[in-house]
XYZ file of C-alpha atoms in Angstrom:
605
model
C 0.000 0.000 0.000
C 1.339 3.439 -0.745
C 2.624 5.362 1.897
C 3.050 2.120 4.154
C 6.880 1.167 5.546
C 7.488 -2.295 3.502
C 8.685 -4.966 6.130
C 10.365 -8.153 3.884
C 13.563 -6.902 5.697
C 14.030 -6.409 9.205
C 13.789 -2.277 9.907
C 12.926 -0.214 12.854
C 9.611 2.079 13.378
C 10.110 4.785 15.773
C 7.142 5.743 18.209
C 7.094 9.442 20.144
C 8.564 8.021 23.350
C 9.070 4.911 22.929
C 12.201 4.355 21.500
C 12.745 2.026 18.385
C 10.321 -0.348 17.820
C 11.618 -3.533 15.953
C 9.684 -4.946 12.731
C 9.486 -8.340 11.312
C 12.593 -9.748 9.303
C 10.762 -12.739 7.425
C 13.565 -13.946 5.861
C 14.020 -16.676 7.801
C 10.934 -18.101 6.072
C 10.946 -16.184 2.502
C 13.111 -14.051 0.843
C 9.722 -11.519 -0.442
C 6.618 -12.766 -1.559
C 7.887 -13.374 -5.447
C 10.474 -15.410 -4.351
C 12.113 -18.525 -6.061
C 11.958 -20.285 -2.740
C 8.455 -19.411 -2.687
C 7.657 -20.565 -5.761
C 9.459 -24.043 -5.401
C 7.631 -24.569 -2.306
C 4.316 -24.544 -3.647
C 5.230 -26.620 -6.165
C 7.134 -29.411 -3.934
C 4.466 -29.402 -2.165
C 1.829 -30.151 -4.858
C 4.583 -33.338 -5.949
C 4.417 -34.497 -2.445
C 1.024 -34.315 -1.624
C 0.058 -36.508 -4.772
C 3.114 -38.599 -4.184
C 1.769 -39.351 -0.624
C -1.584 -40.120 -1.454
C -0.553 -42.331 -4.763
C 1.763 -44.395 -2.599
C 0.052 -44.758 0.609
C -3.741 -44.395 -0.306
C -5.654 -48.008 0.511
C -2.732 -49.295 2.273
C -2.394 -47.881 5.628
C -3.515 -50.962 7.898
C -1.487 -52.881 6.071
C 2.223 -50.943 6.583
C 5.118 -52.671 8.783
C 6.139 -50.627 11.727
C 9.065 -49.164 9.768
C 7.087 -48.503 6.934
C 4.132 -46.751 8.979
C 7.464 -44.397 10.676
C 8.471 -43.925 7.017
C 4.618 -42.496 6.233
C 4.061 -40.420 9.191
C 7.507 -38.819 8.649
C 6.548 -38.043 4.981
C 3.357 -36.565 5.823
C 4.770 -34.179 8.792
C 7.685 -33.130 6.188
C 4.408 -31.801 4.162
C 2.803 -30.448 6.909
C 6.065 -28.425 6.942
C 5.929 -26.995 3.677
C 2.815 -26.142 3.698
C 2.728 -24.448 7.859
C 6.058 -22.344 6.255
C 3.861 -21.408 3.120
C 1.061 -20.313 5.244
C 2.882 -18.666 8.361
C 4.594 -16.088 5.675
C 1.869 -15.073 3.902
C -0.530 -14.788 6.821
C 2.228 -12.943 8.531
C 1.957 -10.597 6.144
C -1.401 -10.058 5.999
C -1.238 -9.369 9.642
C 1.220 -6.678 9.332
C -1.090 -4.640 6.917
C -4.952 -6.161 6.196
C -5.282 -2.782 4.071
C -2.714 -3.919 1.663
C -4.595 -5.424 -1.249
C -1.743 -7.486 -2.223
C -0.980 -8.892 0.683
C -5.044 -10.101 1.178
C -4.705 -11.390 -2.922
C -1.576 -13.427 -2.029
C -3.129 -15.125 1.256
C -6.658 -15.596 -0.147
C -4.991 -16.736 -3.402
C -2.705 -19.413 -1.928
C -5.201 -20.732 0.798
C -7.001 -21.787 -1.762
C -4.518 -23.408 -3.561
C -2.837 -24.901 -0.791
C -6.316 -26.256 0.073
C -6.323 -28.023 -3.719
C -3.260 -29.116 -3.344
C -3.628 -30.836 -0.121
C -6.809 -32.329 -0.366
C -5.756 -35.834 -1.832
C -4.282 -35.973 1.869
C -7.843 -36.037 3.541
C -7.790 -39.712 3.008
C -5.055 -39.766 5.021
C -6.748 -39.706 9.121
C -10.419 -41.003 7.491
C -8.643 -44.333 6.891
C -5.999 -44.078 9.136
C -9.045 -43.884 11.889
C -9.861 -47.259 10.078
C -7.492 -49.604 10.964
C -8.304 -52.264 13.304
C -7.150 -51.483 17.376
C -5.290 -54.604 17.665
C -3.079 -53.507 14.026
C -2.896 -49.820 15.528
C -1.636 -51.040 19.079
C 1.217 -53.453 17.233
C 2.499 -51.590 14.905
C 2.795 -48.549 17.410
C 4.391 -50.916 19.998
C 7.094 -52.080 17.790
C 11.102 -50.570 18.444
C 11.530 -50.050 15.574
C 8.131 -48.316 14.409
C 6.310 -44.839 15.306
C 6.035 -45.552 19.018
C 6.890 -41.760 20.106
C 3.996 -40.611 17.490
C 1.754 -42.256 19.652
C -0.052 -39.513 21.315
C -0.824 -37.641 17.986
C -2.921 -40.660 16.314
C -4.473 -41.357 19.857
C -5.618 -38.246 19.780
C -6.501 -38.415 16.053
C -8.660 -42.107 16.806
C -10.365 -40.276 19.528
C -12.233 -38.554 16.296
C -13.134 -41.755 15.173
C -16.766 -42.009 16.477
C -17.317 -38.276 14.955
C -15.802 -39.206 11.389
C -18.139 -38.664 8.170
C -17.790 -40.085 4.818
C -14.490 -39.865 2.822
C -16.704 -37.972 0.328
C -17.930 -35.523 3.050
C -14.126 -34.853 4.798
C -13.370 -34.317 1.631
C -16.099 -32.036 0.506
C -15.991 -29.825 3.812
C -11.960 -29.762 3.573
C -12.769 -28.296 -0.480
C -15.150 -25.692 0.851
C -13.045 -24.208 3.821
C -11.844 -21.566 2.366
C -15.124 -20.423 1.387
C -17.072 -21.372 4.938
C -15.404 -20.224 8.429
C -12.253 -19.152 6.719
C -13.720 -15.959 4.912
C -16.392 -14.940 7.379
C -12.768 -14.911 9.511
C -11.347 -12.870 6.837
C -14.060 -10.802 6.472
C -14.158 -9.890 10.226
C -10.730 -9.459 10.607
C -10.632 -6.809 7.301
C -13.802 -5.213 9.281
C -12.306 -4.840 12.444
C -8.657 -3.315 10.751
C -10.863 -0.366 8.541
C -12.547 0.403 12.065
C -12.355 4.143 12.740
C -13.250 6.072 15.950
C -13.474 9.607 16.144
C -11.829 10.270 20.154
C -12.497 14.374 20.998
C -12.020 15.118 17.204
C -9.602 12.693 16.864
C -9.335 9.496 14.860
C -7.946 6.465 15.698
C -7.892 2.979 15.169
C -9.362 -0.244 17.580
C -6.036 -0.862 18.908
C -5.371 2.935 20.341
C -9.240 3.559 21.229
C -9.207 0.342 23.587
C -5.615 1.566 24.517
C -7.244 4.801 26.166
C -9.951 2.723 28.228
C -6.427 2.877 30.277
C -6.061 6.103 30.426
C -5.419 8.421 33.627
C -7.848 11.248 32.483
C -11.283 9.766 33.568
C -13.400 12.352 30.655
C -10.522 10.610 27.734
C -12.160 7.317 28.921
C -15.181 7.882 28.646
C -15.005 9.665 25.490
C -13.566 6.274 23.924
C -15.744 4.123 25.434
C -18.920 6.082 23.905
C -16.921 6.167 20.573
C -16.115 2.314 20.727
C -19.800 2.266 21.556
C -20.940 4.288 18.770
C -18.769 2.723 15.879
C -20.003 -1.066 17.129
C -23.816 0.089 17.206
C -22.885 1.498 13.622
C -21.600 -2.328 12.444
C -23.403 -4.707 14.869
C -25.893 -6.320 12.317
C -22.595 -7.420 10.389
C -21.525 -8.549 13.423
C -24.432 -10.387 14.006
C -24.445 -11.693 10.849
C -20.600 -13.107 11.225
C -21.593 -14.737 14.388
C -25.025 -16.288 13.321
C -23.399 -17.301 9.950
C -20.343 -19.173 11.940
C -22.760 -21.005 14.962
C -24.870 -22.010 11.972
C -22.224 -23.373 10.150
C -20.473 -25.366 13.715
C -23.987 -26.332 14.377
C -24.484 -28.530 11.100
C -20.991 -29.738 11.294
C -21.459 -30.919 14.903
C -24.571 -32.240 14.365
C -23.503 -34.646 11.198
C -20.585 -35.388 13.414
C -22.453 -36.391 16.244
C -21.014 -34.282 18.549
C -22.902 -33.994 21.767
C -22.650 -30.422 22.540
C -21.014 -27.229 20.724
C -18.444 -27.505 22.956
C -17.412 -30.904 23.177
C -14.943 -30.332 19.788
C -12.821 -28.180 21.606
C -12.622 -30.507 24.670
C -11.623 -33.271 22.153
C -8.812 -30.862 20.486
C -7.486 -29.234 23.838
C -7.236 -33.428 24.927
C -9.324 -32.307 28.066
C -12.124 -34.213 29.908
C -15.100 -32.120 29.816
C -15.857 -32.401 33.344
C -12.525 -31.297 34.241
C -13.677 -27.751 32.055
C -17.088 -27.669 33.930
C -15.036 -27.729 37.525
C -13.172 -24.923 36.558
C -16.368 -22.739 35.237
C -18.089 -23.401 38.238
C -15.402 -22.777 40.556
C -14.984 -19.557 39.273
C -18.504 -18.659 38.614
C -18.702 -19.393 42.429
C -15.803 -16.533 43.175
C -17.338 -14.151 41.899
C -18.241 -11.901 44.838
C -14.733 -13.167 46.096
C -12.802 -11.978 43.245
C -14.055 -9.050 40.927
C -17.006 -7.733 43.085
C -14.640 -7.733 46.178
C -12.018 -6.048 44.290
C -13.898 -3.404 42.069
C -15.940 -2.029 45.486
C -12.265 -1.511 46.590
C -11.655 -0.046 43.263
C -14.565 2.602 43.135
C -13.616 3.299 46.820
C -9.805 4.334 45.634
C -11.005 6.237 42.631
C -13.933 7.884 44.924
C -17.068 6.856 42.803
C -20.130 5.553 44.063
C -20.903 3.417 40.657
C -18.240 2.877 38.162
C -18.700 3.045 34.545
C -17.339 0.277 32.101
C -14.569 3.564 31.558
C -13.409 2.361 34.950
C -12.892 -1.247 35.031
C -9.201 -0.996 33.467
C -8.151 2.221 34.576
C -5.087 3.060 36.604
C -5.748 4.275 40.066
C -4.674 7.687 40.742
C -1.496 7.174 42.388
C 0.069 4.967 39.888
C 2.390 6.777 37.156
C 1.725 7.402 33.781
C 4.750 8.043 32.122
C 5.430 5.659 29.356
C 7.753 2.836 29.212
C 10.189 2.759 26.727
C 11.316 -0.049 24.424
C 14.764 -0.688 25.793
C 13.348 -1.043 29.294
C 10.488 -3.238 28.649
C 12.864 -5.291 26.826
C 15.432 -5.497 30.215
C 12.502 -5.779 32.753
C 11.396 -8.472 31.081
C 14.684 -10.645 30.446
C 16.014 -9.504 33.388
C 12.779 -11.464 35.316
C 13.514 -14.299 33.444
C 17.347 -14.632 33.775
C 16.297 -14.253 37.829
C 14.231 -17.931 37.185
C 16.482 -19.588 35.251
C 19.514 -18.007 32.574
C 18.731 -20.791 30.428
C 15.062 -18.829 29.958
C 16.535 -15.530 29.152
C 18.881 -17.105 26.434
C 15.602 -18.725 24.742
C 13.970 -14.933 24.721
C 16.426 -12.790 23.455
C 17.044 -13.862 19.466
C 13.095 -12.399 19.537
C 14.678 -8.753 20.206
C 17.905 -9.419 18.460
C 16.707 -11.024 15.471
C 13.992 -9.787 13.967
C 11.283 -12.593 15.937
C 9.125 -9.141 17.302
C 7.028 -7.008 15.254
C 5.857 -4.016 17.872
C 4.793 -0.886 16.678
C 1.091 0.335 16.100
C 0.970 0.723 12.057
C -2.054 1.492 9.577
C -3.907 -1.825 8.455
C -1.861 -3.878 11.494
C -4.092 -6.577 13.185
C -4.858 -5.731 16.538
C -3.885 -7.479 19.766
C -1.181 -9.774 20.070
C 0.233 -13.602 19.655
C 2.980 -15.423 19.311
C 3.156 -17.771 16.013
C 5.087 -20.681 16.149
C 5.084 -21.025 12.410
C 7.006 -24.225 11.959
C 9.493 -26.416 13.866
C 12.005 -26.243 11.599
C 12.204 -22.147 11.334
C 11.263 -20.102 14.572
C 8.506 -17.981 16.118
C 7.154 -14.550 15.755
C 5.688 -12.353 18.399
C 3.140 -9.643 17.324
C 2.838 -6.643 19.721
C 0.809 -3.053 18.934
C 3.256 -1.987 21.383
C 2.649 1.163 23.522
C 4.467 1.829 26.429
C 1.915 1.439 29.008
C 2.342 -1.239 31.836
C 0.059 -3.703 30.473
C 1.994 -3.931 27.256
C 5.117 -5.183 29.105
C 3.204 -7.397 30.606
C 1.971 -8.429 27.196
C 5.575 -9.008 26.131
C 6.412 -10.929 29.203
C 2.786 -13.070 27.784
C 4.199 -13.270 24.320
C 6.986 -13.970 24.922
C 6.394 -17.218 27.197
C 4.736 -18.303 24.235
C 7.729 -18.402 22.336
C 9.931 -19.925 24.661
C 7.486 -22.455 24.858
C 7.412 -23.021 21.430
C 11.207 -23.169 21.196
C 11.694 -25.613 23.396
C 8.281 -27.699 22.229
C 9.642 -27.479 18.598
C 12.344 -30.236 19.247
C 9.462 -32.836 19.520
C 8.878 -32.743 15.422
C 5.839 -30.791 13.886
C 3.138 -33.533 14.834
C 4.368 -33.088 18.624
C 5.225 -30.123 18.920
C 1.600 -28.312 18.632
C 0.341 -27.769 22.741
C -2.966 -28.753 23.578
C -4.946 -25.315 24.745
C -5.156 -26.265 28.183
C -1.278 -25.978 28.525
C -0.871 -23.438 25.892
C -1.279 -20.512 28.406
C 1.273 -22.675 31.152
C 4.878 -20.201 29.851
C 3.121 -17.193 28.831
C 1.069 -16.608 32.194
C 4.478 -17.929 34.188
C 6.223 -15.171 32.465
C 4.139 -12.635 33.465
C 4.206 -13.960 36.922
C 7.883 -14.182 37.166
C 8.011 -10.204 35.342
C 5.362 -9.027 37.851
C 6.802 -10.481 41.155
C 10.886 -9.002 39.924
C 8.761 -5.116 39.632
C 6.948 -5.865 42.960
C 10.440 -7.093 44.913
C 12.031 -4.245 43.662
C 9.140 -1.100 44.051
C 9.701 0.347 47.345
C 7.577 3.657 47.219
C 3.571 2.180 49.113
C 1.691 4.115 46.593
C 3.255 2.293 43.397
C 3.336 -1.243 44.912
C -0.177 -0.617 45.619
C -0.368 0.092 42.280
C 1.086 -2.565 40.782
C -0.677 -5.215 43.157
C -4.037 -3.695 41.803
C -2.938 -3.965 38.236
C -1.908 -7.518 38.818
C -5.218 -8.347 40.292
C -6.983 -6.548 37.269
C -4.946 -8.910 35.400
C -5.961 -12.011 36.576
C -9.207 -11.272 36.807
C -9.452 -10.021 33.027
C -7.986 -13.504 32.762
C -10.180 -15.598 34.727
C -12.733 -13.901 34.998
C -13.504 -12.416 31.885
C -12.571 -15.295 30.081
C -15.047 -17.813 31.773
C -17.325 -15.028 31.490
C -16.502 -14.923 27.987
C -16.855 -18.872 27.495
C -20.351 -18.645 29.285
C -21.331 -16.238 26.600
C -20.537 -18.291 24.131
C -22.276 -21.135 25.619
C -25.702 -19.370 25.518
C -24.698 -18.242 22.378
C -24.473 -21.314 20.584
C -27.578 -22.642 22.616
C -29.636 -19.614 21.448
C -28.788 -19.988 17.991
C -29.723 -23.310 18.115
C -33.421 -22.421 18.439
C -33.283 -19.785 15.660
C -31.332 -17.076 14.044
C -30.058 -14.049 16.746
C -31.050 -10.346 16.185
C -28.406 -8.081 17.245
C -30.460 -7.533 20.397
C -30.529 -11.164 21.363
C -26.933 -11.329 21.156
C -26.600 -7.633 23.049
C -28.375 -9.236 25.654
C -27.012 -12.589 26.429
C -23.695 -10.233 26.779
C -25.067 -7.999 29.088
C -26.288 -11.422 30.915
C -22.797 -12.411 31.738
C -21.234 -9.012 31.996
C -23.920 -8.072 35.361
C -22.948 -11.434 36.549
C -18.988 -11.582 36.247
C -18.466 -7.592 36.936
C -20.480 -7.279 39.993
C -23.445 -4.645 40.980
C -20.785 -1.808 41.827
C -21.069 -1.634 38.017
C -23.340 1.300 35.940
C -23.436 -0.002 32.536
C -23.747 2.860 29.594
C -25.596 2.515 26.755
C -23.660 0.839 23.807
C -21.592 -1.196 26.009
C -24.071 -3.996 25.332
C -22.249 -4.288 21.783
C -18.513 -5.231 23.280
C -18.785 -8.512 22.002
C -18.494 -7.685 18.443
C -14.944 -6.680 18.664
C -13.631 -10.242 20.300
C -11.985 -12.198 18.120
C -11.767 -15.386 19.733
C -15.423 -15.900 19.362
C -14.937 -15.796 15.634
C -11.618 -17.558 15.184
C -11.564 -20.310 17.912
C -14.559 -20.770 18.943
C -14.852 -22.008 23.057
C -10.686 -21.320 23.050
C -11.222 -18.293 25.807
C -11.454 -21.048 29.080
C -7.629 -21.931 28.129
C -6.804 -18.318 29.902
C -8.311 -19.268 32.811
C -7.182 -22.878 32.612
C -3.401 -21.409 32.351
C -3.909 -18.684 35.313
C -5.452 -21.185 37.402
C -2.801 -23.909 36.385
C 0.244 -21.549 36.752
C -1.309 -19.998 39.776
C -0.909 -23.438 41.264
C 2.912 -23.992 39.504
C 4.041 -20.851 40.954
C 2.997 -22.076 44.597
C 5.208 -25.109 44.090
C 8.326 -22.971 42.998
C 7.870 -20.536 45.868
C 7.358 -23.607 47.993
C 10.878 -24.314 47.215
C 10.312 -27.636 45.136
C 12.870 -29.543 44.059
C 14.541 -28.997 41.057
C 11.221 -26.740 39.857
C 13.177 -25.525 37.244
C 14.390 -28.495 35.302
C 10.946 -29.916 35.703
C 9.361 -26.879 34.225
C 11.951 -26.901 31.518
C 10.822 -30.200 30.697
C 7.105 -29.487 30.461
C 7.529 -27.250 28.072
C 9.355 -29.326 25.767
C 7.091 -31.822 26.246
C 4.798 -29.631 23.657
C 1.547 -32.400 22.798
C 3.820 -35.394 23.771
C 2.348 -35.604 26.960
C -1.446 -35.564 28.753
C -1.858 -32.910 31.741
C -2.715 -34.920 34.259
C 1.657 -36.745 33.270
C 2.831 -33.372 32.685
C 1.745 -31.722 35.909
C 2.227 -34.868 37.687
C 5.896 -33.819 38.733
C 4.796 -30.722 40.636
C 2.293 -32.745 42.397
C -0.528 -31.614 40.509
C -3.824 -32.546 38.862
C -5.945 -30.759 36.954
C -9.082 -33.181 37.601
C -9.174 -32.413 41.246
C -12.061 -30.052 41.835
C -10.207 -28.319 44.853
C -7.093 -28.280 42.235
C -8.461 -24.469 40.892
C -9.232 -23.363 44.519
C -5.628 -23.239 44.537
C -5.101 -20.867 41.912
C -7.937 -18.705 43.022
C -6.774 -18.543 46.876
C -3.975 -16.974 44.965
C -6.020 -13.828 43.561
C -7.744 -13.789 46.792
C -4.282 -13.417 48.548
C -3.511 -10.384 46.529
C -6.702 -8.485 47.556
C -6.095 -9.569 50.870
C -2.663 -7.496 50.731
C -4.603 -4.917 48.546
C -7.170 -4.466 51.696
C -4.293 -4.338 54.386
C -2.274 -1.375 52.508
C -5.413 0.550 53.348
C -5.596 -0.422 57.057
């Protein structure tokens, strides 16, 4: 796009104050987007999807241990090719969804990656086939897949919710045109979004950024313009998330899958009870958590009611100055190389390399994530960095991720992936470790208290919002089971949860009952939003043991992470004396947010 910095080479954008921001170098996975390495990919990858299929089609149950290790190797080196096809151009995309190009070149080659891989869908349909007591052999053999295992158990576990080869193959050909563009669409939506602030126009990322703001009347003025601009676009909102429950609805239903949620369970390799104890256990905090703790709140900002302007805002003592680059990037390592050096080391090529893209830019996705792309390459960490607190705390987040990822690549591409319900383990441990290094070392009462009540705000945004979040959804997808959803419908199951989760100190304004449309979890991963919790509860609980003085936490923790999907929770945390399927298990990891308002309520004794 004209008048846009070009990233294919690693450069820096400066902000005001904040120093210089690094960019992507995506080199590591394509020269530019015309490239000859490009360009050979695709077409390797066409030869070796039709190889695959023409030599192993029909013959799968009837493969030797060596010559099933020989298969499942094939297929993950064209999972590769395909993951480092997709991770550039998507990366791309996500740097600027203005750029036409960019949008041309992803839309264009999901669609042909989808053609080329289809004659693979044969591939788990009859794999899912082959008779238990064949599976169990050849996967027992020395000298077969063995340490594969846990991928094709978790494959089989599809097996009662399997369709016809014609139908896998006939929802894998119309992807790209089902869930996949109502994501695009969304995502372009939320990009072009424009919000006029006191005269002033910004874009999603900034106007959420000032719901942080010290100046209570800037607030408010971006909440009502949030408000105004999702009023303005809520019936294509509406329409995204009818369209996509819909669409999971039919799917689930010719699947046989019991509930809209179940899926996700399957996928994150979690019982479903073991995701019910942890809704209801924090349901059940709620007057413990975030009513306790924002009747504190409207006490320290003096307000009798506060507005939705209020939930994130700083309390008046804390500081506003802005945090450059170069110090978020040593508070952050620095709380890492005080765990372990060993975690440092694994963070800093993301700073020195080209791994972080931070700066806010025109077109540039909003939020943040970490991308593993594929094992054989590296991560990338997106930031729409801005030098407030949060967003160090967001690069302590990230970054966990890509540790994690790191160390979780050595297990092969098939392994390496992280079921949801650990995915949050390093990211929410990082920003443990980064908050407790500012807390040892803040002296001055007024800023610890500070800090202590953004923590809190934190976890409960974590927690709390997110199993607030995932009950949404769940009367979501039960409403639009009984018929299509007017924008009010949805407005209201929001507001529903919201009351519930944020306590009766709360006023709510009108428009507020339109947040939802701006979430893009709902959209992309449907149900995802309880791994937040799952991971704040679950670290919560990790963190005790290390403080406890555990042996040899760190080596253990070390190894859970490289574990990546090699492993089931209930093994993984099993070392740290752990389980996840113990009701009282998340009691644990709530005591700990209770602790912190407990010190919150004693600084103002």
């Amino acid at each position: 796009m004209a008048g846009q910095p070009t990233f294919e080479a690693r450069e820096q954008v400066t902000g005001s104050d904040l120093g210089n921001l690094p960019a992507w170098d995506l080199t590591d996975l394509y020269p530019a987007p015309e490239s000859a390495e490009l360009t050979a990919d695709i077409a390797l990858l066409e030869t070796e999807a039709r190889d695959f299929a023409a030599r192993y089609q029909g013959k799968l149950a009837d493969l030797t241990a060596p010559e099933m290790l020989a298969c499942i190797e094939a297929y993950q080196r064209i999972d590769i090719t395909a993951g480092r096809i997709m991770s550039y151009v998507g990366l791309r995309y996500y740097q600027n969804t203005l750029d036409p190009a960019r949008a041309k070149q992803m839309g264009d080659l999901q669609g042909r990656i989808t053609d080329i891989t289809t004659p693979l869908v044969f591939f788990s349909l009859e794999f899912n086939r082959i008779p238990d007591q064949t599976y169990e052999a050849v996967f027992a053999a020395a000298d077969g897949p063995a340490r594969y295992k846990p991928v094709f158990d978790r494959m089989r576990a599809m097996r009662p919710h399997q369709l016809s080869d014609e139908l896998e193959q006939f929802l894998h050909d119309t992807s790209v045109v089902g869930a996949a563009a109502w994501n695009r669409l969304f995502d372009e939506t939320t990009a072009a979004l424009e919000f006029d602030v006191e005269g002033e126009t910004l874009g999603l990322e900034a106007t959420l950024n000032l719901l942080t703001d010290h100046d209570r009347g800037r607030r408010e003025a971006a909440a009502r313009a949030l408000a105004a601009v999702f009023g303005r676009n809520v019936k294509l909102f509406a329409r995204i998330h009818n369209t996509l429950a819909k669409e999971k609805a039919i799917e689930d239903k010719w699947r046989k899958m019991p509930t809209p949620q179940y899926g996700r369970h399957l996928a994150n390799h979690v019982e479903p009870e073991v995701v019910e104890a942890l809704k209801n256990a924090v349901t059940a905090a709620y007057p413990r958590l975030s009513h306790r703790y924002y009747a504190l709140k409207a006490k320290w900002l003096g307000l009798d009611r506060l507005q939705v302007w209020d939930r994130n805002a700083p309390l008046p003592t804390a500081s506003d100055r802005v945090v450059a680059w170069d110090e978020a990037r040593a508070t952050v390592l620095d709380a890492y190389a005080g765990f372990s050096p060993r975690l440092a080391d694994l963070a800093r090529p993301f700073f020195d390399k080209g791994w972080i893209d931070a700066a806010v830019t025109p077109g540039k996705a909003p939020g943040a994530f970490a991308h593993p792309t594929v094992t054989t390459v590296h991560p990338y960490v997106m930031l729409n960095y801005l030098g407030k607190p949060r967003d160090v705390m967001t690069l302590a987040h990230e970054l966990g991720h890509g540790v994690h990822q790191r160390l979780a690549a050595g297990q092969g591409e098939l392994l390496a992936s992280t079921p949801l319900t650990l995915a949050e383990t390093a990211s929410v441990f990082g920003e443990m470790l980064t908050f407790r290094a500012l807390l040892a070392r803040t002296t001055d009462p007024a800023q610890k208290k500070a800090l202590l009540a953004g923590k809190v705000e934190d976890m409960i945004n974590t927690v709390v919002r997110q199993i607030a979040f995932y009950d949404f959804e769940c009367k979501l997808h039960a409403a639009r089971a009984e018929g299509e959803l007017t924008p009010d419908d949805i407005n209201a199951l929001w507001m529903s949860v919201q009351a519930e989760s944020l306590g009766p100190i709360f006023e709510f304004m009108p428009g507020y009952e339109t947040f939802w449309t701006y979430v893009p979890h709902f959209v992309h991963s449907p149900f995802y939003v309880y791994a937040y919790a799952f991971g704040d509860g679950l670290v919560n609980a990790l963190y005790a043991a290390y403080e406890g003085g555990l042996p040899d936490f760190q080596a253990k923790y070390f190894d859970l992470l490289a574990a990546g999907g090699s492993k089931h929770h209930k093994d993984l945390l099993a070392p740290f004396g752990l389980d996840a399927s113990d009701p009282k298990f998340w009691d644990k990891g709530l005591a700990m947010i209770e602790g912190f308002i407990d010190e919150l309520e004693a600084l103002e004794a």
